[in-house]
Each structure stands twice: as C-alpha cells, then as structure tokens.
C-alpha cells in the first residue's frame, strides 16, 4: 500500500485529487464475515477503493470473497472492490465469486496473475551475479529473483526483509512476501490507478466536454444513487449452506441479511478508522497510528475491574503490552485488542451504537432488523489460554449474556463469529433510546485462576 500511494499520489495531485493509501492489513484475519461486515468501521466511511488480499486465510471458502465484495457494495461511499493475489488453485472459483458480485452491481476488479508473472519474468535473476552486475540492477531488482524463485533461494531468501531497523523484529515469516514483492505489486497497482484516471479524464473531455461540470456531477450522482438503492434492495440467493446454518434459515434469517443489510459495527481491532477517530470509545484521544485511545493493559484488567467509576462494570477495552513491538519506528500496527470482562467483574455491559458511531455511520437514521453478531478473539493458531470463554463454554453454561435485559439462549456460529439468539429469536428490538445493551457475566471455574471473555467486534444488522 505504501508503494501504491507513493507511485500514484503525484499524478492524482496534478489534477487536484489527494491520493491516500491506508495499509490496514491484519495478520491471520479472514476477509469475512468479520471484516466484511465491519468494513466502514475498519476502512473508514470515505474509502473509494477497498482491496482483498486474503488468499492464504480464506483458502477455499469462496463465499468469503463474495461476501467481502458484496459488503463493499453496501458501503456508504460506494467504493470499488479490487482483488490482489487471486492466483493459485482457487483462482477460477474466486474470480467466479467476483463475477457474481459484479453482476449484482459492485465494481469488481482483480490483478491478473499473468501480469505479476510477466513482471517477475522480466526481472534478471540475481543468482551467481557479481556485485558489479548487482549494483546495476538497482535496489528493487537486486535479490528479487534467484534460481527463478521470488525471494526464496539464496542469496535472495536472506535479503527479502530490511535488516537496517530492528532486525530481530517479529513476523519475518518465510511465507510472508518481502519488501521487494510488495513494491512490485504496489507499483503495478499504481500504474493501473493512474491509467484508469487518465482514461476517465479523456472520457470526460471527449464525451461530456460540452456539459457544465455541476450539471454532469448531478447527473452522474443521481445515476449512482439509483444504482445503489437498487443494489441494497436486491435479493441474494440462499446458496451458501456452509455460511448460514439451517437453524438461521428456519428463523427467517437468510443470506440477504448479511449480504445487504446496513450494519453498524463496534470493533476493537487495529488498524481501524473507528479507533483512530475516537468513535469506539467517544474519546478525545485521536490519531492515525499513534495518539488514539488504547484502553487498559491486559495485566491490569485481569487483576480487578478498572478503578475509574465510569468504566467499572463495563466491558473494558483492553490491549496486550507484549504485542506492541519496541522499536524506533512503527513496525506493525495491526493488533487484536478486545472488549474484556472476567469472573471478577460481575455483570459487565456495553451499549451500542454510541452517539459518535450513529453520527458517523447512520446520520440519517438507522432501522436494523436487530440481528446482533459478535466475534470472539481469534486465538493465534487456535491456541487459546486457559479460562478464555468460547461458544462451547457458553453452551455449557459457564458464562451468560443478556441483550436489552433478555437472556441470550444461544450463539449460532457464522464462521468465526456468532449470531445471538434470545427468546425473541434472532431479531431483537432496540431500547427506547434506539440502542442495544449487551451484558456479560463469567463464572469462576476451579481449573483456572481467572476466567474471562474477549470480544473483538459487535455488529448490529
């Protein structure tokens, strides 16, 4: 993303457009349902393009590709959807999902693997080259390809990461692309963006040159508004049985709720615009990358409820200090923070959406079906610590929830998240103030020092 921004911003600035690239990748995250439904909270309500690069984590779950693209179509700013690194054995199925989303009305594009392969094929092989020849290649091509392999064979493999700053940093995994491969993809995307802009400008001049700019804008805006309304009102076939269970179908909660409903999402994940803008906690602490409200350290939250009376009895925003790497520069900005409550909290609650979220995501009003989806923290490699609440432990009665005072009687999985069911079913009415209140209580278990729950997102659709 950094190379895309650097490569495209001057050309866009020349025509008066500020080009901003937000690197909001999250390690180990699937594209859906979590990020797909929370796209406005994560990527911002002003996003013009939202990209998909989840091939490793989504695997063969192609409904995630389509849901991610489809939710892009529901986004308030009507962004385009761009898929990168779509190649491999799942290529045809992924492109097929994109084609279905585009047929529905979402502008969907993907970076053809052949383009990347052609660029890679044109870069000289560094294996066996002397230093004088390597110097002629320049930093982007040096050590990019060795024995026809990209950033793998030596000496390329040991050169894929920048070792000048904090060389012992985390996440320098063999399966992650190095900075040169990121540069290649970013520059290809930058060239595409600039070429697309030039084509659009030519079309404006050649096709609409005689029309007053304001008149043309109003005409195109009206067309877009009409298409958006039709898209949001359109029906999605219930052809994803692995995504929406039979139990949800029987309750009338079908695929369309997740693919088309307006959603307001309260997410603790980073990076996210809702965190940076202070919307999550209605905080005056704001800042991109730094300066935002980080909440409480996990070790302190584990001991007792926060001392501050306004937080006591509340689901607490928590971060883990050891996840933040210490370096002179920001090495990574994606952190799995969460809302936290332990068996020492009693009933802990949170109300949503708050005033700031309503103003940001539904300034004209919000009339949801009342479907509440929560996502528990996804443990790294599936290894959760002792005492961590799960769907199974909920069903065993080891912790409980209430929604607006009504007991939650079931959590029905929707992949990595869950839909809450009360005695009223899956569709719950908000309180008189138009808000929902989720209350959580954790029981003390003999086999653990502290029992706790960690919730990363709460969405209402």
CSV table of C-alpha atoms in Angstrom, one decimal:
chain,number,residue,atom,x,y,z
A,1,UNK,CA,0.0,0.0,0.0
A,2,UNK,CA,2.9,2.4,0.8
A,3,UNK,CA,4.4,1.8,-2.7
A,4,UNK,CA,0.9,2.2,-4.3
A,5,UNK,CA,0.5,5.6,-2.5
A,6,UNK,CA,4.0,6.8,-3.4
A,7,UNK,CA,3.6,5.7,-7.0
A,8,UNK,CA,0.2,7.3,-7.7
A,9,UNK,CA,-0.1,10.3,-5.5
A,10,UNK,CA,1.8,12.8,-7.6
A,11,UNK,CA,-0.2,12.0,-10.7
A,12,UNK,CA,-3.5,12.4,-8.8
A,13,UNK,CA,-2.3,15.6,-7.2
A,14,UNK,CA,-1.7,17.1,-10.6
A,15,UNK,CA,-5.5,17.0,-11.2
A,16,UNK,CA,-6.3,18.2,-7.7
A,17,UNK,CA,-7.0,14.8,-6.1
A,18,UNK,CA,-5.3,13.8,-2.8
A,19,UNK,CA,-4.4,10.1,-3.1
A,20,UNK,CA,-4.2,8.3,0.3
A,21,UNK,CA,-3.3,4.7,0.8
A,22,UNK,CA,-4.3,3.1,4.1
A,23,UNK,CA,-2.3,0.0,5.0
A,24,UNK,CA,-4.9,-1.8,7.1
A,25,UNK,CA,-3.8,-5.4,6.6
A,26,UNK,CA,-4.4,-7.6,9.7
A,27,UNK,CA,-2.3,-10.7,10.2
A,28,UNK,CA,-4.1,-14.0,10.4
A,29,UNK,CA,-7.6,-12.5,9.6
A,30,UNK,CA,-10.1,-13.9,7.2
A,31,UNK,CA,-11.9,-11.5,4.9
A,32,UNK,CA,-15.4,-12.5,6.2
A,33,UNK,CA,-17.7,-12.3,8.0
A,34,UNK,CA,-15.8,-10.1,10.5
A,35,UNK,CA,-14.0,-7.6,8.3
A,36,UNK,CA,-16.6,-7.7,5.5
A,37,UNK,CA,-19.4,-6.6,7.8
A,38,UNK,CA,-17.2,-4.1,9.7
A,39,UNK,CA,-15.8,-2.5,6.6
A,40,UNK,CA,-16.9,1.0,7.4
A,41,UNK,CA,-15.6,0.9,11.0
A,42,UNK,CA,-12.3,-0.5,9.8
A,43,UNK,CA,-11.6,1.1,6.4
A,44,UNK,CA,-13.5,4.4,7.0
A,45,UNK,CA,-16.7,5.8,5.5
A,46,UNK,CA,-14.6,7.8,3.0
A,47,UNK,CA,-12.9,4.8,1.3
A,48,UNK,CA,-13.0,4.9,-2.5
A,49,UNK,CA,-11.4,1.5,-3.1
A,50,UNK,CA,-11.3,-1.5,-0.8
A,51,UNK,CA,-8.9,-4.3,-1.6
A,52,UNK,CA,-9.0,-8.0,-0.9
A,53,UNK,CA,-5.8,-9.9,-0.3
A,54,UNK,CA,-6.8,-12.9,1.9
A,55,UNK,CA,-5.9,-15.9,-0.3
A,56,UNK,CA,-3.9,-17.6,2.5
A,57,UNK,CA,-6.5,-17.2,5.2
A,58,UNK,CA,-9.7,-17.6,3.2
A,59,UNK,CA,-8.5,-20.7,1.4
A,60,UNK,CA,-11.3,-22.4,-0.5
A,61,UNK,CA,-14.1,-20.6,1.3
A,62,UNK,CA,-15.2,-18.7,-1.8
A,63,UNK,CA,-18.3,-17.3,-0.2
A,64,UNK,CA,-16.0,-15.1,1.9
A,65,UNK,CA,-14.7,-13.5,-1.3
A,66,UNK,CA,-18.2,-12.8,-2.5
A,67,UNK,CA,-19.4,-11.5,0.9
A,68,UNK,CA,-16.4,-9.2,1.2
A,69,UNK,CA,-17.1,-7.8,-2.3
A,70,UNK,CA,-20.8,-7.6,-1.7
A,71,UNK,CA,-20.4,-5.7,1.6
A,72,UNK,CA,-18.2,-3.3,-0.4
A,73,UNK,CA,-21.4,-2.6,-2.4
A,74,UNK,CA,-23.3,-1.7,0.8
A,75,UNK,CA,-20.6,0.7,2.0
A,76,UNK,CA,-21.9,4.2,2.3
A,77,UNK,CA,-19.2,5.7,-0.1
A,78,UNK,CA,-19.9,3.1,-2.9
A,79,UNK,CA,-16.2,2.1,-3.3
A,80,UNK,CA,-14.8,-0.2,-6.0
A,81,UNK,CA,-13.5,-3.6,-4.9
A,82,UNK,CA,-10.1,-4.7,-6.1
A,83,UNK,CA,-8.7,-8.2,-5.5
A,84,UNK,CA,-4.9,-8.9,-5.5
A,85,UNK,CA,-3.0,-12.1,-5.2
A,86,UNK,CA,-6.0,-14.0,-6.5
A,87,UNK,CA,-4.0,-16.7,-8.3
A,88,UNK,CA,-3.4,-20.4,-7.3
A,89,UNK,CA,-5.6,-23.4,-7.3
A,90,UNK,CA,-8.6,-21.4,-6.2
A,91,UNK,CA,-8.3,-18.8,-9.0
A,92,UNK,CA,-11.4,-19.8,-11.0
A,93,UNK,CA,-13.7,-20.0,-8.0
A,94,UNK,CA,-12.5,-16.7,-6.6
A,95,UNK,CA,-12.9,-14.9,-9.9
A,96,UNK,CA,-16.3,-16.5,-10.3
A,97,UNK,CA,-17.3,-15.1,-6.9
A,98,UNK,CA,-16.2,-11.6,-8.1
A,99,UNK,CA,-18.1,-12.0,-11.3
A,100,UNK,CA,-21.3,-12.7,-9.3
A,101,UNK,CA,-20.7,-9.6,-7.1
A,102,UNK,CA,-20.1,-7.5,-10.2
A,103,UNK,CA,-23.2,-8.9,-11.9
A,104,UNK,CA,-25.1,-7.8,-8.7
A,105,UNK,CA,-23.7,-4.2,-9.2
A,106,UNK,CA,-20.4,-4.0,-7.4
A,107,UNK,CA,-17.5,-2.6,-9.5
A,108,UNK,CA,-15.1,-5.5,-9.0
A,109,UNK,CA,-11.6,-5.8,-10.4
A,110,UNK,CA,-8.7,-8.2,-9.9
A,111,UNK,CA,-5.0,-8.2,-10.6
A,112,UNK,CA,-4.4,-10.8,-13.2
A,113,UNK,CA,-1.7,-13.3,-12.1
A,114,UNK,CA,-0.3,-13.2,-15.7
A,115,UNK,CA,0.6,-9.6,-15.2
A,116,UNK,CA,2.6,-10.3,-12.0
A,117,UNK,CA,4.2,-13.3,-13.7
A,118,UNK,CA,5.2,-11.2,-16.7
A,119,UNK,CA,6.9,-8.6,-14.4
A,120,UNK,CA,8.6,-11.3,-12.4
A,121,UNK,CA,9.8,-13.0,-15.6
A,122,UNK,CA,11.3,-9.7,-16.9
A,123,UNK,CA,13.5,-9.1,-13.8
A,124,UNK,CA,17.0,-10.5,-14.0
A,125,UNK,CA,18.0,-13.5,-11.9
A,126,UNK,CA,20.4,-12.4,-9.2
A,127,UNK,CA,21.8,-15.9,-8.6
A,128,UNK,CA,25.5,-16.1,-9.4
A,129,UNK,CA,25.8,-12.4,-10.2
A,130,UNK,CA,28.9,-10.4,-9.1
A,131,UNK,CA,28.5,-7.3,-7.1
A,132,UNK,CA,29.2,-5.0,-10.0
A,133,UNK,CA,26.3,-6.5,-12.0
A,134,UNK,CA,24.0,-6.5,-9.0
A,135,UNK,CA,24.7,-2.8,-8.4
A,136,UNK,CA,23.5,-2.1,-12.0
A,137,UNK,CA,20.1,-3.7,-11.2
A,138,UNK,CA,19.1,-1.1,-8.5
A,139,UNK,CA,17.6,-1.9,-5.1
A,140,UNK,CA,14.2,-3.1,-6.3
A,141,UNK,CA,15.6,-5.8,-8.7
A,142,UNK,CA,18.6,-6.8,-6.6
A,143,UNK,CA,18.0,-10.1,-4.8
A,144,UNK,CA,14.4,-10.2,-6.0
A,145,UNK,CA,14.8,-13.5,-8.0
A,146,UNK,CA,17.2,-16.3,-7.5
A,147,UNK,CA,17.1,-19.6,-9.5
A,148,UNK,CA,13.8,-18.4,-11.0
A,149,UNK,CA,12.2,-18.2,-7.4
A,150,UNK,CA,10.9,-15.0,-6.0
A,151,UNK,CA,12.6,-14.1,-2.6
A,152,UNK,CA,13.3,-17.7,-1.8
A,153,UNK,CA,16.5,-19.2,-3.0
A,154,UNK,CA,19.8,-17.8,-1.6
A,155,UNK,CA,21.0,-15.2,-1.6
A,156,UNK,CA,17.6,-13.7,-2.2
A,157,UNK,CA,15.9,-15.5,0.7
A,158,UNK,CA,18.1,-13.9,3.3
A,159,UNK,CA,17.7,-10.5,1.7
A,160,UNK,CA,13.9,-10.3,1.5
A,161,UNK,CA,13.5,-8.3,4.7
A,162,UNK,CA,15.0,-4.9,5.6
A,163,UNK,CA,17.6,-5.6,8.2
A,164,UNK,CA,18.6,-2.0,8.9
A,165,UNK,CA,16.0,-1.3,11.5
A,166,UNK,CA,15.2,-3.6,14.5
A,167,UNK,CA,16.4,-6.8,12.7
A,168,UNK,CA,15.1,-9.1,15.4
A,169,UNK,CA,11.5,-7.9,15.0
A,170,UNK,CA,8.6,-10.4,14.8
A,171,UNK,CA,6.7,-11.8,11.8
A,172,UNK,CA,9.6,-12.2,9.4
A,173,UNK,CA,8.0,-15.5,8.3
A,174,UNK,CA,9.1,-17.5,5.3
A,175,UNK,CA,5.6,-17.3,3.8
A,176,UNK,CA,5.3,-13.5,4.0
A,177,UNK,CA,6.3,-11.5,1.0
A,178,UNK,CA,9.3,-9.3,1.4
A,179,UNK,CA,9.5,-5.5,0.7
A,180,UNK,CA,10.5,-6.0,-3.0
A,181,UNK,CA,7.5,-8.2,-3.7
A,182,UNK,CA,5.3,-5.6,-2.0
A,183,UNK,CA,7.0,-2.9,-4.2
A,184,UNK,CA,6.2,-4.9,-7.3
A,185,UNK,CA,2.5,-5.3,-6.5
A,186,UNK,CA,2.2,-1.7,-5.3
A,187,UNK,CA,3.7,-0.2,-8.4
A,188,UNK,CA,1.6,-2.4,-10.7
A,189,UNK,CA,-1.5,-1.1,-8.9
A,190,UNK,CA,-0.2,2.5,-9.0
A,191,UNK,CA,0.2,2.2,-12.8
A,192,UNK,CA,-3.3,0.8,-13.1
A,193,UNK,CA,-4.8,3.6,-11.0
A,194,UNK,CA,-3.0,6.3,-13.0
A,195,UNK,CA,-4.0,4.8,-16.3
A,196,UNK,CA,-7.6,4.5,-15.1
A,197,UNK,CA,-7.6,8.1,-14.1
A,198,UNK,CA,-6.2,9.2,-17.4
A,199,UNK,CA,-8.9,7.2,-19.3
A,200,UNK,CA,-11.6,8.7,-17.1
A,201,UNK,CA,-10.3,12.3,-17.8
A,202,UNK,CA,-10.3,11.6,-21.6
A,203,UNK,CA,-13.8,10.2,-21.4
A,204,UNK,CA,-15.0,13.4,-19.6
A,205,UNK,CA,-13.5,15.6,-22.2
A,206,UNK,CA,-14.5,13.6,-25.3
A,207,UNK,CA,-18.0,12.5,-24.2
A,208,UNK,CA,-19.1,15.2,-21.8
A,209,UNK,CA,-16.8,18.2,-22.6
A,210,UNK,CA,-19.7,20.5,-23.5
A,211,UNK,CA,-21.6,19.8,-20.3
A,212,UNK,CA,-21.3,22.1,-17.3
A,213,UNK,CA,-19.3,20.3,-14.5
A,214,UNK,CA,-22.1,20.8,-11.9
A,215,UNK,CA,-24.8,19.6,-14.2
A,216,UNK,CA,-22.7,16.5,-15.1
A,217,UNK,CA,-21.9,15.8,-11.5
A,218,UNK,CA,-25.6,15.9,-10.5
A,219,UNK,CA,-26.5,13.6,-13.4
A,220,UNK,CA,-23.8,11.0,-12.5
A,221,UNK,CA,-24.6,11.3,-8.8
A,222,UNK,CA,-28.3,10.6,-9.5
A,223,UNK,CA,-27.4,7.6,-11.6
A,224,UNK,CA,-25.1,6.3,-8.8
A,225,UNK,CA,-27.8,6.9,-6.1
A,226,UNK,CA,-30.3,5.0,-8.1
A,227,UNK,CA,-28.0,2.0,-8.8
A,228,UNK,CA,-27.0,2.0,-5.1
A,229,UNK,CA,-30.7,1.9,-4.0
A,230,UNK,CA,-31.4,-1.0,-6.4
A,231,UNK,CA,-28.4,-2.9,-5.2
A,232,UNK,CA,-29.2,-2.6,-1.5
A,233,UNK,CA,-32.8,-3.7,-2.2
A,234,UNK,CA,-31.8,-6.7,-4.3
A,235,UNK,CA,-32.1,-10.3,-3.2
A,236,UNK,CA,-29.2,-12.7,-2.7
A,237,UNK,CA,-29.9,-16.4,-3.4
A,238,UNK,CA,-29.6,-18.6,-0.3
A,239,UNK,CA,-26.9,-20.8,-1.8
A,240,UNK,CA,-24.3,-20.7,0.9
A,241,UNK,CA,-25.4,-23.5,3.4
A,242,UNK,CA,-21.9,-23.6,4.9
A,243,UNK,CA,-22.3,-19.9,5.8
A,244,UNK,CA,-25.8,-19.5,7.1
A,245,UNK,CA,-27.0,-22.6,9.0
A,246,UNK,CA,-30.3,-24.4,8.7
A,247,UNK,CA,-31.2,-23.1,12.1
A,248,UNK,CA,-30.9,-19.5,10.9
A,249,UNK,CA,-32.9,-20.3,7.8
A,250,UNK,CA,-35.8,-21.7,9.9
A,251,UNK,CA,-35.9,-18.4,11.8
A,252,UNK,CA,-36.1,-16.5,8.6
A,253,UNK,CA,-32.6,-15.2,8.9
A,254,UNK,CA,-31.3,-15.7,5.4
A,255,UNK,CA,-28.2,-14.8,3.4
A,256,UNK,CA,-29.6,-11.4,2.4
A,257,UNK,CA,-29.3,-10.1,6.0
A,258,UNK,CA,-25.5,-10.5,5.9
A,259,UNK,CA,-25.0,-9.5,2.2
A,260,UNK,CA,-27.3,-6.5,2.0
A,261,UNK,CA,-28.3,-5.1,5.5
A,262,UNK,CA,-26.9,-1.9,6.7
A,263,UNK,CA,-24.6,-2.6,9.6
A,264,UNK,CA,-23.0,-0.6,12.4
A,265,UNK,CA,-20.0,-2.4,13.8
A,266,UNK,CA,-18.2,-1.7,17.1
A,267,UNK,CA,-14.7,-3.1,16.6
A,268,UNK,CA,-11.6,-3.1,18.8
A,269,UNK,CA,-9.4,-4.4,16.0
A,270,UNK,CA,-6.5,-2.3,14.8
A,271,UNK,CA,-5.9,-0.7,12.4
A,272,UNK,CA,-9.4,0.8,12.2
A,273,UNK,CA,-10.6,4.2,11.4
A,274,UNK,CA,-13.2,3.9,14.3
A,275,UNK,CA,-10.3,3.6,16.7
A,276,UNK,CA,-8.2,6.3,15.2
A,277,UNK,CA,-11.1,8.8,15.1
A,278,UNK,CA,-12.1,8.1,18.7
A,279,UNK,CA,-15.5,6.8,17.7
A,280,UNK,CA,-15.3,3.5,19.5
A,281,UNK,CA,-15.0,5.0,23.0
A,282,UNK,CA,-16.1,8.5,22.2
A,283,UNK,CA,-12.7,9.7,23.2
A,284,UNK,CA,-10.9,13.0,22.5
A,285,UNK,CA,-7.8,10.9,22.1
A,286,UNK,CA,-7.4,10.6,18.3
A,287,UNK,CA,-4.6,9.9,15.9
A,288,UNK,CA,-3.6,7.8,12.9
A,289,UNK,CA,-1.2,5.0,14.1
A,290,UNK,CA,-0.5,6.8,17.4
A,291,UNK,CA,-2.4,9.0,19.9
A,292,UNK,CA,-5.7,7.1,19.9
A,293,UNK,CA,-7.3,5.6,23.0
A,294,UNK,CA,-5.6,2.3,23.7
A,295,UNK,CA,-7.6,1.3,26.7
A,296,UNK,CA,-6.3,-0.7,29.6
A,297,UNK,CA,-3.3,-3.1,29.8
A,298,UNK,CA,-4.4,-6.7,30.0
A,299,UNK,CA,-2.4,-7.5,33.1
A,300,UNK,CA,-4.2,-4.7,35.0
A,301,UNK,CA,-7.6,-5.6,33.7
A,302,UNK,CA,-7.1,-9.2,34.7
A,303,UNK,CA,-6.5,-8.3,38.3
A,304,UNK,CA,-9.6,-6.1,39.1
A,305,UNK,CA,-12.2,-4.1,37.2
A,306,UNK,CA,-10.9,-0.6,36.2
A,307,UNK,CA,-10.8,1.7,39.1
A,308,UNK,CA,-12.5,4.6,37.2
A,309,UNK,CA,-16.1,4.5,38.2
A,310,UNK,CA,-17.3,5.2,34.6
A,311,UNK,CA,-15.6,2.0,33.4
A,312,UNK,CA,-16.4,-0.2,36.4
A,313,UNK,CA,-19.0,-2.8,35.5
A,314,UNK,CA,-18.4,-2.2,31.8
A,315,UNK,CA,-16.8,-4.4,29.1
A,316,UNK,CA,-13.4,-2.9,29.1
A,317,UNK,CA,-11.2,-2.0,26.1
A,318,UNK,CA,-8.0,-3.9,26.6
A,319,UNK,CA,-4.6,-4.2,24.8
A,320,UNK,CA,-1.7,-6.5,25.4
A,321,UNK,CA,1.5,-4.7,26.0
A,322,UNK,CA,3.7,-7.6,24.9
A,323,UNK,CA,2.1,-7.5,21.4
A,324,UNK,CA,3.5,-4.0,20.8
A,325,UNK,CA,7.0,-4.2,19.4
A,326,UNK,CA,9.6,-1.9,20.8
A,327,UNK,CA,11.5,0.0,18.0
A,328,UNK,CA,12.3,3.5,16.9
A,329,UNK,CA,9.8,3.2,14.1
A,330,UNK,CA,6.3,1.6,14.0
A,331,UNK,CA,7.0,-2.0,12.9
A,332,UNK,CA,3.4,-3.2,12.8
A,333,UNK,CA,0.1,-1.5,13.5
A,334,UNK,CA,-2.3,-4.5,13.5
A,335,UNK,CA,-3.3,-5.5,17.0
A,336,UNK,CA,-6.0,-7.8,18.2
A,337,UNK,CA,-7.3,-5.6,21.1
A,338,UNK,CA,-10.7,-6.6,22.6
A,339,UNK,CA,-13.5,-5.9,25.0
A,340,UNK,CA,-12.8,-7.7,28.2
A,341,UNK,CA,-14.6,-8.9,31.3
A,342,UNK,CA,-13.5,-11.5,33.9
A,343,UNK,CA,-15.2,-13.5,36.7
A,344,UNK,CA,-14.3,-10.6,39.0
A,345,UNK,CA,-16.4,-8.1,37.1
A,346,UNK,CA,-19.9,-9.4,37.9
A,347,UNK,CA,-22.3,-8.3,35.2
A,348,UNK,CA,-20.3,-6.2,32.7
A,349,UNK,CA,-22.1,-4.3,30.0
A,350,UNK,CA,-21.7,-2.2,26.8
A,351,UNK,CA,-24.2,-0.1,24.9
A,352,UNK,CA,-24.1,0.2,21.1
A,353,UNK,CA,-24.1,2.0,18.8
A,354,UNK,CA,-22.9,5.1,20.7
A,355,UNK,CA,-23.7,8.7,19.6
A,356,UNK,CA,-20.4,9.1,17.7
A,357,UNK,CA,-21.0,5.8,15.8
A,358,UNK,CA,-24.6,6.8,14.9
A,359,UNK,CA,-23.4,10.2,13.6
A,360,UNK,CA,-20.6,8.6,11.6
A,361,UNK,CA,-22.4,5.5,10.2
A,362,UNK,CA,-26.1,6.4,10.2
A,363,UNK,CA,-26.6,10.2,10.2
A,364,UNK,CA,-30.0,9.9,8.5
A,365,UNK,CA,-31.2,7.2,11.0
A,366,UNK,CA,-30.8,3.5,11.5
A,367,UNK,CA,-33.6,0.9,11.3
A,368,UNK,CA,-31.9,-2.5,11.6
A,369,UNK,CA,-33.5,-5.9,11.7
A,370,UNK,CA,-31.9,-6.2,15.1
A,371,UNK,CA,-29.6,-9.1,14.2
A,372,UNK,CA,-26.7,-9.0,16.6
A,373,UNK,CA,-23.4,-10.6,15.7
A,374,UNK,CA,-20.4,-10.8,18.0
A,375,UNK,CA,-16.9,-12.0,17.2
A,376,UNK,CA,-14.7,-13.5,19.9
A,377,UNK,CA,-11.0,-13.0,19.7
A,378,UNK,CA,-9.5,-15.5,17.2
A,379,UNK,CA,-6.6,-17.1,19.1
A,380,UNK,CA,-3.3,-17.5,17.2
A,381,UNK,CA,-3.0,-20.9,15.6
A,382,UNK,CA,-6.2,-21.9,17.6
A,383,UNK,CA,-4.3,-22.0,20.9
A,384,UNK,CA,-6.4,-20.1,23.4
A,385,UNK,CA,-5.2,-19.5,27.0
A,386,UNK,CA,-6.8,-21.2,30.0
A,387,UNK,CA,-10.0,-19.5,31.1
A,388,UNK,CA,-10.8,-18.0,27.7
A,389,UNK,CA,-14.6,-18.0,27.1
A,390,UNK,CA,-15.8,-19.8,23.9
A,391,UNK,CA,-19.0,-20.7,22.2
A,392,UNK,CA,-18.7,-24.2,23.7
A,393,UNK,CA,-18.3,-22.9,27.2
A,394,UNK,CA,-21.3,-20.6,26.7
A,395,UNK,CA,-23.4,-23.6,25.7
A,396,UNK,CA,-22.1,-25.4,28.8
A,397,UNK,CA,-23.5,-22.6,30.9
A,398,UNK,CA,-20.1,-21.3,32.2
A,399,UNK,CA,-20.9,-17.7,31.1
A,400,UNK,CA,-24.0,-15.9,30.1
A,401,UNK,CA,-25.2,-12.9,28.2
A,402,UNK,CA,-28.3,-10.6,28.1
A,403,UNK,CA,-29.4,-8.4,25.3
A,404,UNK,CA,-31.5,-5.5,26.5
A,405,UNK,CA,-32.4,-7.5,29.6
A,406,UNK,CA,-33.4,-10.6,27.6
A,407,UNK,CA,-31.3,-13.7,28.3
A,408,UNK,CA,-29.2,-14.9,25.3
A,409,UNK,CA,-30.2,-18.5,24.9
A,410,UNK,CA,-28.0,-19.5,22.0
A,411,UNK,CA,-24.9,-18.5,20.0
A,412,UNK,CA,-25.2,-19.7,16.4
A,413,UNK,CA,-21.9,-19.8,14.6
A,414,UNK,CA,-21.5,-17.8,11.4
A,415,UNK,CA,-18.0,-19.0,10.6
A,416,UNK,CA,-15.7,-17.2,13.1
A,417,UNK,CA,-18.5,-15.1,14.6
A,418,UNK,CA,-21.8,-15.8,16.2
A,419,UNK,CA,-25.4,-14.5,15.9
A,420,UNK,CA,-27.1,-14.1,19.3
A,421,UNK,CA,-30.5,-15.7,19.9
A,422,UNK,CA,-32.8,-14.5,22.7
A,423,UNK,CA,-36.4,-15.7,23.5
A,424,UNK,CA,-37.5,-13.2,20.8
A,425,UNK,CA,-35.4,-15.0,18.2
A,426,UNK,CA,-32.6,-13.6,16.2
A,427,UNK,CA,-34.2,-10.3,15.5
A,428,UNK,CA,-34.2,-8.0,18.6
A,429,UNK,CA,-35.7,-4.6,19.1
A,430,UNK,CA,-33.5,-1.8,20.5
A,431,UNK,CA,-34.3,0.0,23.7
A,432,UNK,CA,-36.3,3.2,23.8
A,433,UNK,CA,-33.1,5.2,23.1
A,434,UNK,CA,-32.6,3.2,19.9
A,435,UNK,CA,-29.6,1.4,21.4
A,436,UNK,CA,-28.8,-2.1,22.5
A,437,UNK,CA,-27.2,-3.2,25.7
A,438,UNK,CA,-25.1,-6.3,25.9
A,439,UNK,CA,-24.4,-7.7,29.4
A,440,UNK,CA,-21.9,-10.5,30.1
A,441,UNK,CA,-21.3,-12.5,33.3
A,442,UNK,CA,-18.4,-15.0,33.6
A,443,UNK,CA,-18.5,-17.8,36.2
A,444,UNK,CA,-15.4,-18.7,38.2
A,445,UNK,CA,-14.1,-22.2,37.3
A,446,UNK,CA,-11.9,-24.2,39.7
A,447,UNK,CA,-9.5,-25.2,37.0
A,448,UNK,CA,-8.4,-21.6,36.2
A,449,UNK,CA,-7.1,-18.7,38.1
A,450,UNK,CA,-9.2,-16.2,36.2
A,451,UNK,CA,-12.0,-16.8,33.6
A,452,UNK,CA,-12.7,-14.1,31.1
A,453,UNK,CA,-14.3,-13.3,27.7
A,454,UNK,CA,-12.6,-11.4,24.9
A,455,UNK,CA,-14.9,-9.8,22.2
A,456,UNK,CA,-13.4,-8.1,19.2
A,457,UNK,CA,-16.5,-6.9,17.4
A,458,UNK,CA,-20.2,-6.4,18.0
A,459,UNK,CA,-22.3,-5.7,14.9
A,460,UNK,CA,-26.0,-4.9,14.5
A,461,UNK,CA,-27.6,-5.5,11.1
